[in-house]
Amino acid sequence: MSATVSDADRAVVLPGIVLGVGLGGFADGILLHQLLQWHHMLSSTNHDRVGVRYYDPHTVSGLEMNTVWDGIFHVVCWLAVLLGLAVLHARVTENRRAVWTSRVLWGWIVAGWGVFNLVEGLLDHQILGIHHVHGGPYQAWWDAGFLVLGGLLLLGGHALQRSGTRRATDGRR
């Protein structure tokens, strides 16, 4: 076992990150949009920075429009997961079970979730302002916490994948 990164380990970087982005998006959408109902995709457009029409999520018509955009968001997450699986399947042709149980793949998935949080948090919460993690007087703190969580997921995922057993290029562990 070598401490160097093998071709097999490099093969899972992109699919791991794409899977993490999609799964992180699903976690965000299911937990924050649906279960906790803290926000929807357009729930802060009355204070956004790009001039998107406001759809008050506390009215039926506003909730309908926010639900449509939440659905579009989930379609993008679903496509990311499908793409990640397809790329992983194409790149890993031997010993797939070992890949699915490896810290290398799961580290990149966790890192991808962190990438999702950082990009979504910076783009939607900070730059566009179309929604916030949890609106109200402490929304800046919630948004900052979301970014900190993204950074921790990225760093933790990177550490996890580095702690994984380096595989030989023929797929053996």
Short mmCIF file of C-alpha atoms in Angstrom, two decimals:
data_model
loop_
_atom_site.label_atom_id
_atom_site.label_comp_id
_atom_site.label_asym_id
_atom_site.label_seq_id
_atom_site.Cartn_x
_atom_site.Cartn_y
_atom_site.Cartn_z
CA MET A 1 0.00 0.00 0.00
CA SER A 2 1.43 3.25 -1.11
CA ALA A 3 0.67 6.65 0.40
CA THR A 4 0.53 8.12 -3.07
CA VAL A 5 -2.78 8.76 -4.79
CA SER A 6 -3.59 6.03 -7.29
CA ASP A 7 -5.44 6.36 -10.58
CA ALA A 8 -8.32 4.47 -8.95
CA ASP A 9 -8.52 7.05 -6.16
CA ARG A 10 -8.37 9.93 -8.63
CA ALA A 11 -11.20 8.31 -10.58
CA VAL A 12 -13.66 8.89 -7.72
CA VAL A 13 -12.91 12.59 -7.11
CA LEU A 14 -15.33 14.06 -9.66
CA PRO A 15 -18.19 11.59 -9.13
CA GLY A 16 -17.76 11.88 -5.35
CA ILE A 17 -17.98 15.67 -5.42
CA VAL A 18 -20.96 15.65 -7.82
CA LEU A 19 -22.75 13.07 -5.66
CA GLY A 20 -22.03 15.20 -2.59
CA VAL A 21 -23.42 18.32 -4.25
CA GLY A 22 -26.62 16.49 -5.17
CA LEU A 23 -27.04 14.75 -1.82
CA GLY A 24 -26.21 17.96 0.07
CA GLY A 25 -28.85 19.76 -1.96
CA PHE A 26 -31.38 17.07 -1.12
CA ALA A 27 -30.52 17.35 2.59
CA ASP A 28 -30.99 21.14 2.40
CA GLY A 29 -34.25 20.90 0.48
CA ILE A 30 -35.78 18.15 2.57
CA LEU A 31 -34.73 19.52 5.96
CA LEU A 32 -34.85 23.31 5.52
CA HIS A 33 -37.50 23.69 2.79
CA GLN A 34 -39.90 20.87 3.60
CA LEU A 35 -39.59 19.59 7.17
CA LEU A 36 -38.60 22.77 9.04
CA GLN A 37 -40.11 25.11 6.41
CA TRP A 38 -37.54 27.77 7.25
CA HIS A 39 -37.25 28.93 3.67
CA HIS A 40 -38.07 28.19 0.06
CA MET A 41 -36.12 29.09 -3.07
CA LEU A 42 -37.74 32.53 -3.42
CA SER A 43 -38.83 33.25 0.14
CA SER A 44 -36.67 36.38 0.57
CA THR A 45 -37.10 38.01 -2.82
CA ASN A 46 -38.83 40.96 -1.17
CA HIS A 47 -35.29 41.90 -0.05
CA ASP A 48 -33.21 40.29 -2.81
CA ARG A 49 -30.44 41.95 -4.80
CA VAL A 50 -31.59 40.99 -8.30
CA GLY A 51 -35.19 42.17 -8.57
CA VAL A 52 -36.99 38.81 -8.57
CA ARG A 53 -40.70 39.23 -7.90
CA TYR A 54 -41.68 38.43 -4.31
CA TYR A 55 -43.80 35.34 -3.75
CA ASP A 56 -44.92 35.45 -0.13
CA PRO A 57 -44.65 31.86 1.11
CA HIS A 58 -47.43 32.58 3.63
CA THR A 59 -50.04 32.91 0.87
CA VAL A 60 -51.38 30.05 -1.25
CA SER A 61 -50.22 31.57 -4.55
CA GLY A 62 -46.82 32.48 -3.09
CA LEU A 63 -46.34 29.02 -1.62
CA GLU A 64 -47.32 27.47 -4.96
CA MET A 65 -44.62 29.45 -6.80
CA ASN A 66 -42.03 28.71 -4.11
CA THR A 67 -42.94 25.02 -4.29
CA VAL A 68 -42.40 25.04 -8.07
CA TRP A 69 -38.94 26.55 -7.60
CA ASP A 70 -38.19 24.12 -4.76
CA GLY A 71 -39.14 21.37 -7.23
CA ILE A 72 -36.79 22.76 -9.88
CA PHE A 73 -34.06 22.82 -7.24
CA HIS A 74 -34.76 19.16 -6.41
CA VAL A 75 -34.64 18.23 -10.11
CA VAL A 76 -31.16 19.77 -10.31
CA CYS A 77 -30.13 17.80 -7.19
CA TRP A 78 -31.55 14.60 -8.70
CA LEU A 79 -29.68 15.19 -11.96
CA ALA A 80 -26.44 15.77 -10.01
CA VAL A 81 -26.88 12.45 -8.19
CA LEU A 82 -27.62 10.64 -11.48
CA LEU A 83 -24.61 12.27 -13.13
CA GLY A 84 -22.36 11.38 -10.19
CA LEU A 85 -23.54 7.76 -10.30
CA ALA A 86 -23.06 7.56 -14.06
CA VAL A 87 -19.53 8.96 -13.92
CA LEU A 88 -18.67 6.69 -11.00
CA HIS A 89 -20.02 3.65 -12.87
CA ALA A 90 -18.07 4.57 -16.00
CA ARG A 91 -14.80 5.19 -14.15
CA VAL A 92 -14.86 2.28 -11.72
CA THR A 93 -15.03 -1.00 -13.57
CA GLU A 94 -13.54 -3.40 -11.00
CA ASN A 95 -14.13 -4.08 -7.34
CA ARG A 96 -17.05 -1.64 -7.06
CA ARG A 97 -17.94 -2.86 -3.55
CA ALA A 98 -14.55 -1.75 -2.29
CA VAL A 99 -15.11 1.68 -3.82
CA TRP A 100 -18.52 2.09 -2.14
CA THR A 101 -17.07 1.21 1.23
CA SER A 102 -13.93 3.31 0.86
CA ARG A 103 -13.22 6.42 2.85
CA VAL A 104 -11.85 7.94 -0.34
CA LEU A 105 -15.23 8.01 -2.10
CA TRP A 106 -17.18 8.99 1.02
CA GLY A 107 -14.67 11.70 1.83
CA TRP A 108 -15.21 13.24 -1.60
CA ILE A 109 -18.99 12.95 -1.15
CA VAL A 110 -18.78 14.83 2.17
CA ALA A 111 -16.48 17.39 0.54
CA GLY A 112 -19.02 17.79 -2.28
CA TRP A 113 -21.72 18.52 0.29
CA GLY A 114 -19.44 21.21 1.67
CA VAL A 115 -19.01 22.63 -1.84
CA PHE A 116 -22.80 22.71 -2.18
CA ASN A 117 -23.18 24.63 1.09
CA LEU A 118 -20.46 27.12 0.20
CA VAL A 119 -21.71 27.80 -3.34
CA GLU A 120 -25.39 27.87 -2.40
CA GLY A 121 -24.73 29.92 0.70
CA LEU A 122 -22.62 32.49 -1.12
CA LEU A 123 -24.78 32.66 -4.25
CA ASP A 124 -28.36 32.44 -2.94
CA HIS A 125 -27.94 33.86 0.57
CA GLN A 126 -25.24 36.48 0.09
CA ILE A 127 -24.96 37.56 -3.56
CA LEU A 128 -28.53 37.14 -4.85
CA GLY A 129 -30.30 37.29 -1.49
CA ILE A 130 -33.23 35.21 -2.80
CA HIS A 131 -33.51 33.28 0.46
CA HIS A 132 -31.78 32.83 3.79
CA VAL A 133 -31.31 29.78 5.97
CA HIS A 134 -33.76 31.09 8.55
CA GLY A 135 -35.19 34.57 8.03
CA GLY A 136 -35.62 37.06 10.81
CA PRO A 137 -33.45 39.09 13.13
CA TYR A 138 -30.69 36.45 13.29
CA GLN A 139 -30.63 35.50 9.61
CA ALA A 140 -27.05 36.71 9.15
CA TRP A 141 -25.95 34.30 11.90
CA TRP A 142 -27.89 31.41 10.35
CA ASP A 143 -26.36 32.20 6.93
CA ALA A 144 -22.87 32.41 8.46
CA GLY A 145 -23.42 29.10 10.24
CA PHE A 146 -24.42 27.50 6.93
CA LEU A 147 -21.15 28.71 5.38
CA VAL A 148 -19.13 27.52 8.38
CA LEU A 149 -20.82 24.11 8.12
CA GLY A 150 -19.92 24.04 4.43
CA GLY A 151 -16.29 24.78 5.22
CA LEU A 152 -16.22 22.11 7.93
CA LEU A 153 -17.79 19.54 5.58
CA LEU A 154 -15.25 20.40 2.89
CA LEU A 155 -12.31 20.11 5.30
CA GLY A 156 -13.73 17.02 7.02
CA GLY A 157 -14.40 15.33 3.71
CA HIS A 158 -10.89 16.10 2.53
CA ALA A 159 -9.45 14.65 5.75
CA LEU A 160 -11.70 11.57 5.47
CA GLN A 161 -10.64 10.82 1.90
CA ARG A 162 -6.97 11.27 2.82
CA SER A 163 -7.38 8.77 5.67
CA GLY A 164 -8.73 6.16 3.28
CA THR A 165 -6.73 3.19 2.19
CA ARG A 166 -4.96 3.93 -1.06
CA ARG A 167 -5.90 1.35 -3.63
CA ALA A 168 -3.73 -0.10 -6.34
CA THR A 169 -4.77 0.91 -9.83
CA ASP A 170 -6.15 -2.58 -10.51
CA GLY A 171 -8.81 -2.09 -7.84
CA ARG A 172 -7.26 -4.26 -5.09
CA ARG A 173 -7.19 -2.96 -1.52
#
